[in-house]
PDB file of C-alpha atoms and ligand atoms in Angstrom:
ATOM      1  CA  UNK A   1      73.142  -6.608 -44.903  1.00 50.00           C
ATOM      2  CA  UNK A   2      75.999  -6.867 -42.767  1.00 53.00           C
ATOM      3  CA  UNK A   3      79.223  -8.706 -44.351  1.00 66.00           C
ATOM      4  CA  UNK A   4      81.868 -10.749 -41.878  1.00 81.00           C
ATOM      5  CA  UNK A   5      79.128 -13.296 -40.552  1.00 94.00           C
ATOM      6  CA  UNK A   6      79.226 -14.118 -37.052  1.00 97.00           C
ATOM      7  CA  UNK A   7      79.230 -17.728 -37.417  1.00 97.00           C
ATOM      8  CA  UNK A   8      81.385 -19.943 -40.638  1.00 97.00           C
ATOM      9  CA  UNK A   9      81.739 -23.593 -40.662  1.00 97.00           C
ATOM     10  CA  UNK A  10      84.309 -25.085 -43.444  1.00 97.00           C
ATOM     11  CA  UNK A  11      84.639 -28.329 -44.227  1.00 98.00           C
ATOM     12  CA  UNK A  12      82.808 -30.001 -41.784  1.00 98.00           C
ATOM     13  CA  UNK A  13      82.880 -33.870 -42.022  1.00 98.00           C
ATOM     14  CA  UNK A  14      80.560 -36.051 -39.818  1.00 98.00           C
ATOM     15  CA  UNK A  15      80.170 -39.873 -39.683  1.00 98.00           C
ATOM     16  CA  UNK A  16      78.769 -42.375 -37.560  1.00 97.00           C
ATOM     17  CA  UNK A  17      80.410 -45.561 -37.729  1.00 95.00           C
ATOM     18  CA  UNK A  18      81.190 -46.306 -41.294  1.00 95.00           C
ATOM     19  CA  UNK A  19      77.988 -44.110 -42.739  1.00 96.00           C
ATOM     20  CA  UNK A  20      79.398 -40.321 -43.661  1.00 97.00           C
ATOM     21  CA  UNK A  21      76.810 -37.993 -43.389  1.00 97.00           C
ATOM     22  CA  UNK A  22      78.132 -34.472 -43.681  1.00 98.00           C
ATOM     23  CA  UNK A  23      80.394 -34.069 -46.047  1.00 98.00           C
ATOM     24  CA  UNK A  24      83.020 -31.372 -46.220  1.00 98.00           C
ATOM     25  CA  UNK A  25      79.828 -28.870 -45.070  1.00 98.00           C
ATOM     26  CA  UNK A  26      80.338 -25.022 -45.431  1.00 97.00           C
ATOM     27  CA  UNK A  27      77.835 -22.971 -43.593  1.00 98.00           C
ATOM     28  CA  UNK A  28      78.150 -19.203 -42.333  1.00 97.00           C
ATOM     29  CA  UNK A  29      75.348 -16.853 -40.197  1.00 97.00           C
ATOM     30  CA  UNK A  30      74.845 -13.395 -40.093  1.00 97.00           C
ATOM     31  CA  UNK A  31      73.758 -10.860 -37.704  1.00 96.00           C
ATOM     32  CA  UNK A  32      70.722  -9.161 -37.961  1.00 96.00           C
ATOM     33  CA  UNK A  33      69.741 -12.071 -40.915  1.00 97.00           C
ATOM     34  CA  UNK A  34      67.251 -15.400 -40.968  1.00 98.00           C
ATOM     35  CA  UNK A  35      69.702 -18.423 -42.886  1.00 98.00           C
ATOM     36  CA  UNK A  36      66.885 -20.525 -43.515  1.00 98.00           C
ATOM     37  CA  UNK A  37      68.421 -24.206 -43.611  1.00 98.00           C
ATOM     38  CA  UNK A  38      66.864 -26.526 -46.115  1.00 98.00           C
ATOM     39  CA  UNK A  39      66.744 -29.716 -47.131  1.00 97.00           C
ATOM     40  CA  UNK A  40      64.517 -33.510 -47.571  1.00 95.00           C
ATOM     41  CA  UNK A  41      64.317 -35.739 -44.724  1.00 94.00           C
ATOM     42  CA  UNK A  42      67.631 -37.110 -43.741  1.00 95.00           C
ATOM     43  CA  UNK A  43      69.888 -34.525 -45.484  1.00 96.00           C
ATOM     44  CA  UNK A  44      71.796 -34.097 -42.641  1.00 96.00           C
ATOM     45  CA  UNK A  45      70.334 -30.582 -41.101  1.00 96.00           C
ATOM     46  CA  UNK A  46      69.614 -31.997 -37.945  1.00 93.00           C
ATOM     47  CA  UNK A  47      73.333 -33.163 -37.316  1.00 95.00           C
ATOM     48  CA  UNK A  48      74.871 -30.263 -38.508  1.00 97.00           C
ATOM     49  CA  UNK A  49      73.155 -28.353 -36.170  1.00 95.00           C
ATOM     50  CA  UNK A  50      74.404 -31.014 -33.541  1.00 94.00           C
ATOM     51  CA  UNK A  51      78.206 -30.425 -34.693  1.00 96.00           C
ATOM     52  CA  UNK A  52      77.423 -26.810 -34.207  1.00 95.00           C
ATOM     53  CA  UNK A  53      76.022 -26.889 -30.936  1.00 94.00           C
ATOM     54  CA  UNK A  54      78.411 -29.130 -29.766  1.00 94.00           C
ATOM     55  CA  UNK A  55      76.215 -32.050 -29.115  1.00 92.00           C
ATOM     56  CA  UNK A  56      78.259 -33.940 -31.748  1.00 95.00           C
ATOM     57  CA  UNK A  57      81.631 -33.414 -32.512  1.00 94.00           C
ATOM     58  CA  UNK A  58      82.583 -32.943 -35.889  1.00 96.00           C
ATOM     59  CA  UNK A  59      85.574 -35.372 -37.567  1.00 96.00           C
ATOM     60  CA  UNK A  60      86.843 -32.643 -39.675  1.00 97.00           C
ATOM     61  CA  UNK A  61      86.234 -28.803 -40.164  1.00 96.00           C
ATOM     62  CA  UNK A  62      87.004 -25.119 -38.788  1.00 96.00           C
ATOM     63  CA  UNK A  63      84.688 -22.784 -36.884  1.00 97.00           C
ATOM     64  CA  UNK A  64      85.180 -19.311 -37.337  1.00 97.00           C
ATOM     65  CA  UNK A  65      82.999 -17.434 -34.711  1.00 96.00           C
ATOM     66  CA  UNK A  66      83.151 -13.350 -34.746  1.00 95.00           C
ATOM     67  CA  UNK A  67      85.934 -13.661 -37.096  1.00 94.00           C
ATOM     68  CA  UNK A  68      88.253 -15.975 -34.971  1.00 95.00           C
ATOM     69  CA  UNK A  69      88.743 -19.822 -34.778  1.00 97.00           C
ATOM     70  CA  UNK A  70      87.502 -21.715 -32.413  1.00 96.00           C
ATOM     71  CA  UNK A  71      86.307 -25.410 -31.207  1.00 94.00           C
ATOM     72  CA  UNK A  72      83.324 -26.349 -30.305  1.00 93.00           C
ATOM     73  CA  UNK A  73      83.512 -29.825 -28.457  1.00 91.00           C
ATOM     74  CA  UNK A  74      80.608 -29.475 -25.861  1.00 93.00           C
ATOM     75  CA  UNK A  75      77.056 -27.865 -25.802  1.00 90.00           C
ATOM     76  CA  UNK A  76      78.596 -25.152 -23.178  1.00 91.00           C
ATOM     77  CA  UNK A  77      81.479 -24.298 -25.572  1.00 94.00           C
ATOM     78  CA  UNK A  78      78.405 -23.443 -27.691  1.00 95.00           C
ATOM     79  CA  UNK A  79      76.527 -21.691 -24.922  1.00 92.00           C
ATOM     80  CA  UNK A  80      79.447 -20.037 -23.644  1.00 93.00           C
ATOM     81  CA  UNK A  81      80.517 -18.546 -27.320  1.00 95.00           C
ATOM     82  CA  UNK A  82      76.302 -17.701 -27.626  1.00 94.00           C
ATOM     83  CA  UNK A  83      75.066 -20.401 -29.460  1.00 95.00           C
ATOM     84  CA  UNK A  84      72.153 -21.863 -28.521  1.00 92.00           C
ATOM     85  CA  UNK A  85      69.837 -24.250 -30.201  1.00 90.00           C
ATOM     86  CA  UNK A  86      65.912 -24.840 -30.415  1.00 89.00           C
ATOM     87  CA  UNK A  87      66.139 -28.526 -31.015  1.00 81.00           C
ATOM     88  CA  UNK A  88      63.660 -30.317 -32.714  1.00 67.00           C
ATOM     89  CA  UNK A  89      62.072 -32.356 -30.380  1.00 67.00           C
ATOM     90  CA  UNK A  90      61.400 -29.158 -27.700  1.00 69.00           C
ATOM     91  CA  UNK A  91      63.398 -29.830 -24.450  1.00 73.00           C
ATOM     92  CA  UNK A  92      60.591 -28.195 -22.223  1.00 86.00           C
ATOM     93  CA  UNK A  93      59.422 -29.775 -19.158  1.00 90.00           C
ATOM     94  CA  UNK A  94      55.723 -30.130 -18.635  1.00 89.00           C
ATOM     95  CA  UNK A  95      55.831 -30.078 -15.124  1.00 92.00           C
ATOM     96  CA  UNK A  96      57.586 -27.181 -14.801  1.00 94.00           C
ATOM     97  CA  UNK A  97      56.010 -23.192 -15.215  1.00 95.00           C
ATOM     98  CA  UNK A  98      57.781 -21.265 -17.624  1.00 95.00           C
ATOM     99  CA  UNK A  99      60.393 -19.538 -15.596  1.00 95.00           C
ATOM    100  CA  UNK A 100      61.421 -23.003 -13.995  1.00 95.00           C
ATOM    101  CA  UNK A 101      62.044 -24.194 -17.957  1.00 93.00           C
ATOM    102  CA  UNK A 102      63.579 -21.118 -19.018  1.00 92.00           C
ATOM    103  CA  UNK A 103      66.053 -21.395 -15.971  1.00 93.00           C
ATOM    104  CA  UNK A 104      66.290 -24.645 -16.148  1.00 90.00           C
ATOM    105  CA  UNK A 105      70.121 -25.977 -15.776  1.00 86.00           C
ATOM    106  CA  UNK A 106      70.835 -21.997 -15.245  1.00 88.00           C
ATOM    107  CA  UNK A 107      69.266 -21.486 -11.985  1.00 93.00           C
ATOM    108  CA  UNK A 108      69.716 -17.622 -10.414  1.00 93.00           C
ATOM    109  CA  UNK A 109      70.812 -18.029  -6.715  1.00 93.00           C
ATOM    110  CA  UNK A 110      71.283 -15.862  -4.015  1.00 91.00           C
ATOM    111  CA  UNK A 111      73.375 -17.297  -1.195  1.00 90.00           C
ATOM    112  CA  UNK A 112      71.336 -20.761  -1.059  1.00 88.00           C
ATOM    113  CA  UNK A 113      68.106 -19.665  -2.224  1.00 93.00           C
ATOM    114  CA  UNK A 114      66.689 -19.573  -5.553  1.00 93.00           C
ATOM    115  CA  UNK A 115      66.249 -15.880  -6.565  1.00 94.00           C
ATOM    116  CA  UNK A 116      62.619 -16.543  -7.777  1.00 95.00           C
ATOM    117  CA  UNK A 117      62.561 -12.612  -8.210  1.00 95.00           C
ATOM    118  CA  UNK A 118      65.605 -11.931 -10.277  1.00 95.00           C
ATOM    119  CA  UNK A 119      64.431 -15.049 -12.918  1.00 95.00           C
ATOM    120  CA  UNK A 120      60.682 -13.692 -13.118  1.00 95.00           C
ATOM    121  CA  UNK A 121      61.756 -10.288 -14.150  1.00 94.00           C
ATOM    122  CA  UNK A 122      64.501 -11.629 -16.567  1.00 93.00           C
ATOM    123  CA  UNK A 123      61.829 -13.976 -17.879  1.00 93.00           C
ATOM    124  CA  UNK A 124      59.010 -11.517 -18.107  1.00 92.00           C
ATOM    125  CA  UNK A 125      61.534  -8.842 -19.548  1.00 89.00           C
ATOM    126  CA  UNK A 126      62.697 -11.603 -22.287  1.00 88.00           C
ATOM    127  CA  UNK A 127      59.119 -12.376 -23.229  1.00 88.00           C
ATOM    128  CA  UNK A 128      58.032  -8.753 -23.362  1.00 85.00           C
ATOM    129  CA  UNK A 129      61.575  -7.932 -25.541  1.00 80.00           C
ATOM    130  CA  UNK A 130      60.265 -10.062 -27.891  1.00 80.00           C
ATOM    131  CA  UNK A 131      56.455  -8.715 -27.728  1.00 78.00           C
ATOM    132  CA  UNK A 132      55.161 -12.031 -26.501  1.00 79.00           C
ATOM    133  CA  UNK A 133      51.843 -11.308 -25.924  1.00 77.00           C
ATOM    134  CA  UNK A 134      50.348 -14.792 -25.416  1.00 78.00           C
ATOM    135  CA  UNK A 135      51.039 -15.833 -22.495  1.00 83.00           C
ATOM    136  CA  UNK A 136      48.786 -15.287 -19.157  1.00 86.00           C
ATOM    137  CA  UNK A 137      51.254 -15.888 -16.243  1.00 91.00           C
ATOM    138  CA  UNK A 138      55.230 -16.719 -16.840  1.00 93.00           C
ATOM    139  CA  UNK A 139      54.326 -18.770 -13.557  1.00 94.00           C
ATOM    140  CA  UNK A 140      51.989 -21.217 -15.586  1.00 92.00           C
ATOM    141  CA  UNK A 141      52.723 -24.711 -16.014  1.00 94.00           C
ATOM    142  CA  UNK A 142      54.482 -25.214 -19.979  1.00 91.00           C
ATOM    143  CA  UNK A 143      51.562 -28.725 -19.792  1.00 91.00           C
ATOM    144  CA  UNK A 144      49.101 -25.968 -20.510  1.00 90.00           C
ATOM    145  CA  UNK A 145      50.288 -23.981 -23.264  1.00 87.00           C
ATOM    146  CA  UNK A 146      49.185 -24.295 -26.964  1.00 83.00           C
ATOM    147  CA  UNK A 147      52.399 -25.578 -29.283  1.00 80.00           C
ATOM    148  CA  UNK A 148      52.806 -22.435 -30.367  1.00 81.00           C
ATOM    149  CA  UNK A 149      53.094 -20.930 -27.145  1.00 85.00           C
ATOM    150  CA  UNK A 150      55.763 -23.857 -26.075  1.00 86.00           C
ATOM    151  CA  UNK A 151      57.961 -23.188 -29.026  1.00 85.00           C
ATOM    152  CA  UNK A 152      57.968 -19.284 -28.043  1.00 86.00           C
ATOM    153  CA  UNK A 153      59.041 -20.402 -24.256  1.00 89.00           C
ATOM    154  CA  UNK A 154      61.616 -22.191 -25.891  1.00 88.00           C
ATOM    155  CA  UNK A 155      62.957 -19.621 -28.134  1.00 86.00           C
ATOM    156  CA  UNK A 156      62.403 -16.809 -25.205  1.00 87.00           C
ATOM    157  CA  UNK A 157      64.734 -19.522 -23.417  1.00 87.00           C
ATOM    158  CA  UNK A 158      67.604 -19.765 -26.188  1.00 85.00           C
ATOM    159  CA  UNK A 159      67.821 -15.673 -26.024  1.00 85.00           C
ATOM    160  CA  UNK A 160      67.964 -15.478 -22.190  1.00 85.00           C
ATOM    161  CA  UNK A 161      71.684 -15.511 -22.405  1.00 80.00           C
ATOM    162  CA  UNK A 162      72.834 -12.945 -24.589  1.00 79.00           C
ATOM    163  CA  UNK A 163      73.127 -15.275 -27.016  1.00 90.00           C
ATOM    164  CA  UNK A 164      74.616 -14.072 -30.452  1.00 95.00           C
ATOM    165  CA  UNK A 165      73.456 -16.911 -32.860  1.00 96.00           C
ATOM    166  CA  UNK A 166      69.944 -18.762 -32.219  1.00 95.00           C
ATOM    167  CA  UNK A 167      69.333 -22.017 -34.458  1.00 95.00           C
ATOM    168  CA  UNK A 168      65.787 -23.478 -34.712  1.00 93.00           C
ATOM    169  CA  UNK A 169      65.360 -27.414 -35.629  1.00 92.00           C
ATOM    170  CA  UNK A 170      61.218 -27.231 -37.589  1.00 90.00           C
ATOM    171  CA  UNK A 171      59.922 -24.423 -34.957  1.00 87.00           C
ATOM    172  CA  UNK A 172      56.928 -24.793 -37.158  1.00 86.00           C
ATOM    173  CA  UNK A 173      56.428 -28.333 -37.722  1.00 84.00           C
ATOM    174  CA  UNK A 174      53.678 -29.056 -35.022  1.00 78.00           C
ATOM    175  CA  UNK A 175      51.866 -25.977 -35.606  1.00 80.00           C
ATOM    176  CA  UNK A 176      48.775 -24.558 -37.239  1.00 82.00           C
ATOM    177  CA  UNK A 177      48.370 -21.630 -39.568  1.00 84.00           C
ATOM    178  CA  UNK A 178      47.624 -18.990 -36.942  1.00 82.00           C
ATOM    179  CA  UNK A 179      50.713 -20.354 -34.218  1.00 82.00           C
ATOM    180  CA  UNK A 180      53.282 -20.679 -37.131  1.00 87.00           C
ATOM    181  CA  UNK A 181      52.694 -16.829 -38.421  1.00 88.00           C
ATOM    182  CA  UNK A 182      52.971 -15.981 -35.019  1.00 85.00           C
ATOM    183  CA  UNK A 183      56.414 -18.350 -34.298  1.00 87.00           C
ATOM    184  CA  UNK A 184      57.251 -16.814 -37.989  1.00 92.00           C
ATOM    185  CA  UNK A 185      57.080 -13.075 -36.793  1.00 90.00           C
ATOM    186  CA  UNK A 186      59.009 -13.656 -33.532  1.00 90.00           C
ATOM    187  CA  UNK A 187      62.218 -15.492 -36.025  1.00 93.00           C
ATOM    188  CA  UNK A 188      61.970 -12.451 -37.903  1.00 94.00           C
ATOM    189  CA  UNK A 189      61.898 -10.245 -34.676  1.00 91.00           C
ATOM    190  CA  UNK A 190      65.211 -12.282 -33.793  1.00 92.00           C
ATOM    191  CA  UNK A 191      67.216 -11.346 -36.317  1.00 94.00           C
ATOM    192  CA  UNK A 192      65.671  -7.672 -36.464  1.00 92.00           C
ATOM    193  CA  UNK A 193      67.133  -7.192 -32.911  1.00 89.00           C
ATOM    194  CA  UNK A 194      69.885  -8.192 -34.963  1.00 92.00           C
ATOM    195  CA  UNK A 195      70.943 -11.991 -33.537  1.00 94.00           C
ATOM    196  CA  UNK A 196      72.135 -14.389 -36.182  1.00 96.00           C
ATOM    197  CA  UNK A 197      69.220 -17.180 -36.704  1.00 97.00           C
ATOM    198  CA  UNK A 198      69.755 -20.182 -38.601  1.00 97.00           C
ATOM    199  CA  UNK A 199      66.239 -21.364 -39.511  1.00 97.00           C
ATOM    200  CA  UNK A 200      65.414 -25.443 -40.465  1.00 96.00           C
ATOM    201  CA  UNK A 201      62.493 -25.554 -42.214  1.00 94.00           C
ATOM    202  CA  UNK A 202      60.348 -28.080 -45.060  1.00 91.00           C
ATOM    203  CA  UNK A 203      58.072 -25.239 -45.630  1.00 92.00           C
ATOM    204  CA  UNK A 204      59.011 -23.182 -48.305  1.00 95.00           C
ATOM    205  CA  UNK A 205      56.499 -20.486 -48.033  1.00 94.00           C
ATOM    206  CA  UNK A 206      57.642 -20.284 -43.892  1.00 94.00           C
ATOM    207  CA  UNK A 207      61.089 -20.151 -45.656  1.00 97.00           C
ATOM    208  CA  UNK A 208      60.060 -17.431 -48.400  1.00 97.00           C
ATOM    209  CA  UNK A 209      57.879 -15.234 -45.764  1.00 95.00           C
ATOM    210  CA  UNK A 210      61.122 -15.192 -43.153  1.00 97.00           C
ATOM    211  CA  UNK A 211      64.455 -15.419 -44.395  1.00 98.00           C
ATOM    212  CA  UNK A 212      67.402 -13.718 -45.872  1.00 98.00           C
ATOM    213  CA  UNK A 213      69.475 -16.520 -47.094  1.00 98.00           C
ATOM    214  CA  UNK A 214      68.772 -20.106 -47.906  1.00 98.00           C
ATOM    215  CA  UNK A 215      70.924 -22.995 -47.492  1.00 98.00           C
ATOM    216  CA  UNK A 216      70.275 -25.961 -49.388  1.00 98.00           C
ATOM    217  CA  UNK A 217      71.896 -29.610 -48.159  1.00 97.00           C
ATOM    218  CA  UNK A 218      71.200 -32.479 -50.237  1.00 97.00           C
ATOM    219  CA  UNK A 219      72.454 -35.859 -49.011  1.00 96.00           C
ATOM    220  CA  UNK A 220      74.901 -34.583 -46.387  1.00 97.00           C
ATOM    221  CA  UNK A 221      76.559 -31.832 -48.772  1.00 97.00           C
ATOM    222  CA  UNK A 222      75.494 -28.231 -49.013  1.00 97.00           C
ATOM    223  CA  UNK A 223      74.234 -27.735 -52.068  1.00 97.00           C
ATOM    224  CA  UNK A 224      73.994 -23.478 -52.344  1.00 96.00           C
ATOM    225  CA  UNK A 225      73.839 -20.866 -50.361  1.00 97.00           C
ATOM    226  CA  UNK A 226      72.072 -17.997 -52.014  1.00 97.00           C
ATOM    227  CA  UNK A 227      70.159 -14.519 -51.016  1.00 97.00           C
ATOM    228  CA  UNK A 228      66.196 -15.211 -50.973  1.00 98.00           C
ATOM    229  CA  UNK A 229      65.726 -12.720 -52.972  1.00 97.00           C
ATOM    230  CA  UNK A 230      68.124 -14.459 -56.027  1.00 97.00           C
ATOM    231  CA  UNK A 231      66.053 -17.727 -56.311  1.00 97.00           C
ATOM    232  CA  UNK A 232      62.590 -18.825 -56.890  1.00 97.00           C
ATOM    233  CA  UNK A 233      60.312 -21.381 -55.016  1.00 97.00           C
ATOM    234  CA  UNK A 234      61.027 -23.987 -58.085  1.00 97.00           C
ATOM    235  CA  UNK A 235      64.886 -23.574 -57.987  1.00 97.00           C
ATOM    236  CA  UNK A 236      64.956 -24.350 -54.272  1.00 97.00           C
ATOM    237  CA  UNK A 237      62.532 -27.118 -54.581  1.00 97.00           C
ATOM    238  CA  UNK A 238      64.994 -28.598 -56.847  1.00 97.00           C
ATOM    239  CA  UNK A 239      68.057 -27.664 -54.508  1.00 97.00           C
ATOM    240  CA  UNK A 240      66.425 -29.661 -52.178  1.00 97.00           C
ATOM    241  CA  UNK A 241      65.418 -32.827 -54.422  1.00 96.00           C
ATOM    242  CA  UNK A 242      67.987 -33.072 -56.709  1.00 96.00           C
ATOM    243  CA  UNK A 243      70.465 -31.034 -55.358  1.00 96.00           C
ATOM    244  CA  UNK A 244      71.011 -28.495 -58.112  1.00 94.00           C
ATOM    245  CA  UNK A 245      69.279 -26.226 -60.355  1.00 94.00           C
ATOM    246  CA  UNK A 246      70.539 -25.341 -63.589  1.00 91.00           C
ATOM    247  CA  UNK A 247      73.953 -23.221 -62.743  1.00 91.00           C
ATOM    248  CA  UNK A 248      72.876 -23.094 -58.799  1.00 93.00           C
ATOM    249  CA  UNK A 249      74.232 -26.322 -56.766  1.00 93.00           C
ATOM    250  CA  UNK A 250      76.122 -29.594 -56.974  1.00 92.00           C
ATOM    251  CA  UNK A 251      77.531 -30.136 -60.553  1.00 84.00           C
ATOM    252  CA  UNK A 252      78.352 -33.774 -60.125  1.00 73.00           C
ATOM    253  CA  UNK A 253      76.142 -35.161 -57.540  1.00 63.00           C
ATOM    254  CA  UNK A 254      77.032 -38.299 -57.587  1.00 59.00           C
ATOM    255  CA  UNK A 255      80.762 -37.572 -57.004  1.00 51.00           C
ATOM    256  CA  UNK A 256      81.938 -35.187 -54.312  1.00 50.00           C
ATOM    257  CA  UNK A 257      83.171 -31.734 -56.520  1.00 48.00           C
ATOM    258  CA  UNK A 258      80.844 -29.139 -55.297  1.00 46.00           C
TER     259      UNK A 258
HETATM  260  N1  ATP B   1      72.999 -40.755 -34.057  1.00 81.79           N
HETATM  261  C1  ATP B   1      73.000 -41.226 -35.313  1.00 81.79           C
HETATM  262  N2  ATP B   1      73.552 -42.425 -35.626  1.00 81.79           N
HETATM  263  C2  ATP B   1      73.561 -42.885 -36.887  1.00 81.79           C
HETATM  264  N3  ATP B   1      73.031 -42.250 -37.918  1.00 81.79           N
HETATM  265  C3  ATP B   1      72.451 -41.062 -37.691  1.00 81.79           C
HETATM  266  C4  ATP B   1      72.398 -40.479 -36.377  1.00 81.79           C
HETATM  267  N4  ATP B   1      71.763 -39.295 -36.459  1.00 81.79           N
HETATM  268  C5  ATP B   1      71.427 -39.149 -37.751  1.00 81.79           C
HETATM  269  N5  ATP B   1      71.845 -40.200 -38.493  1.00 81.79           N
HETATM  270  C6  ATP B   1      71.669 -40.332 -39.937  1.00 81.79           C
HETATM  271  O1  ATP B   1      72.196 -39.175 -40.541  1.00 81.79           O
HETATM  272  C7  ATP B   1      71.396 -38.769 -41.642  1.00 81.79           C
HETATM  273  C8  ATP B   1      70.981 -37.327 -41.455  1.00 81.79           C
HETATM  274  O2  ATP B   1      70.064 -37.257 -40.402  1.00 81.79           O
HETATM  275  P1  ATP B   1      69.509 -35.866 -39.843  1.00 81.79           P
HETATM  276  O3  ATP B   1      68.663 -36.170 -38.680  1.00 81.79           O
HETATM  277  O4  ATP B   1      70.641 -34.930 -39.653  1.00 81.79           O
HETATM  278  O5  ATP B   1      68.623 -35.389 -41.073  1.00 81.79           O
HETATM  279  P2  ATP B   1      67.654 -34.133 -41.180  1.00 81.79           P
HETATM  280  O6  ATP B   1      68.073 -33.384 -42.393  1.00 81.79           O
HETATM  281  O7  ATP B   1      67.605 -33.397 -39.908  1.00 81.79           O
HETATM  282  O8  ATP B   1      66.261 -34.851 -41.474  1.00 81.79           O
HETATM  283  P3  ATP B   1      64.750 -34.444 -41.024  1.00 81.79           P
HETATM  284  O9  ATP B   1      64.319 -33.419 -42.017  1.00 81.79           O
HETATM  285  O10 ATP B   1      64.000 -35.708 -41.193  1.00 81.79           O
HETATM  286  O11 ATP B   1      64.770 -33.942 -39.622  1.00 81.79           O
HETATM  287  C9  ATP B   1      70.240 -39.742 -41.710  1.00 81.79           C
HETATM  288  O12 ATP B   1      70.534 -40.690 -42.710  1.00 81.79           O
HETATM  289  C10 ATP B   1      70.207 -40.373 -40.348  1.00 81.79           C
HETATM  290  O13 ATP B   1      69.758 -41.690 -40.415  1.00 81.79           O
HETATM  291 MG1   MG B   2      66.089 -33.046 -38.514  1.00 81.79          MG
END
């Protein structure tokens, strides 16, 4: 396992109006690792993955990226340093084929044309890189794929651009047994072709099956960060509901020593 992650957040604060909800955050990303992101509904994942794709900015808190500082204010600081982010609710468009979406914003030209050749063999290459198998024709509309097949457009999308650290808000959430081993092995593939992914997830088993570290948030503060292999299913169950676990976690949850 590598060491000097690619990605460290300290301290990150967040609020919105007079409601905090990150508080004093600590996060950091690996190459070549899955940093599954837990936590119950509302904990804060989603907006910390926000702050860190530059969606949100944060109130307080230092990014170290590749071992120097730097600030993220605006999703193309992000994209431009190699962060890119799977959100939640899947910015595809349905009336678009898979090469429009995965182009989307990021158009190839030549002179004033659209180089329609250029994007279908970076798009088929991408697909094929990650042994996406799936799909028929990269020129069919994303209306007509399964969910499964969506959230692997979407991911093929995110590593189009040399990106360095991929972060996935509930890839899995929509999907049945057969998609979500499939979304499951393509994470794993991510981080084998050694990009940094940051994984949200409710499902512990996804969580168990995929990753190499677990982050736990509980009510807007991060609760652990462990190895996989150091904890059980029980202790990050409780992580996640009560925010600690015998010597793992917050020791005063109530008040803010971590
Ligand atoms: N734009 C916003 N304005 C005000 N409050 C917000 C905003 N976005 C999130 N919140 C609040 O911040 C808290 C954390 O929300 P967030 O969406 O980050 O949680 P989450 O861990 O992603 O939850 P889930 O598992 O349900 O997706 C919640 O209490 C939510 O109501
Ligand atoms: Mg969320």
């Amino acid at each position: 396992m590598s060491s000097q992650p690619v990605l460290e957040i300290r301290g990150l604060d967040k609020s919105f109006g007079p409601v905090q909800v990150l508080h004093h955050v600590d996060l950091t990303a690996h190459a070549g690792e899955v940093t599954a992101l837990v936590g119950d509904n509302g904990a804060g994942k989603s907006t910390l993955v926000k702050c860190i794709g530059g969606t949100y900015t944060a109130d307080a808190g230092e990014y170290v990226f590749d071992g120097r500082p730097v600030h993220i204010t605006s999703p193309r600081d992000a994209a431009d340093l190699g962060i890119e982010i799977v959100y939640q609710d899947l910015a595809l468009c349905d009336n678009l084929d898979i090469v429009q979406n995965m182009f989307l914003g990021r158009e190839k030209r030549s002179g004033l044309v659209l180089d329609e050749a250029t994007m279908e063999e970076m798009a088929a290459k991408t697909l094929d890189g990650l042994s996406v198998r799936t799909v028929k024709s990269i020129r069919q509309l994303v209306s007509s794929l399964s969910g499964g097949q969506r959230q692997t457009v979407a991911i093929a999308k995110a590593v189009l651009w040399n990106s360095k650290v991929v972060i996935l808000d509930e890839p899995t959430a929509a999907l049945g047994v057969a998609q979500t081993a499939q979304v499951l092995e393509l994470v794993r593939r991510l981080a084998d072709n050694g990009l940094a992914v940051i994984l949200i997830s409710h499902n512990l088993n996804d969580v168990f099956a995929v990753s190499d570290r677990i982050s736990a948030l509980y009510l807007g503060r991060m609760a652990a960060q462990v190895k996989t292999s150091d904890v059980t299913h029980a202790q990050v169950v409780e992580l996640i509901t009560s925010g600690r676990s015998g010597e793992l976690g917050l020791q005063n949850v109530n008040g803010v020593t971590a």
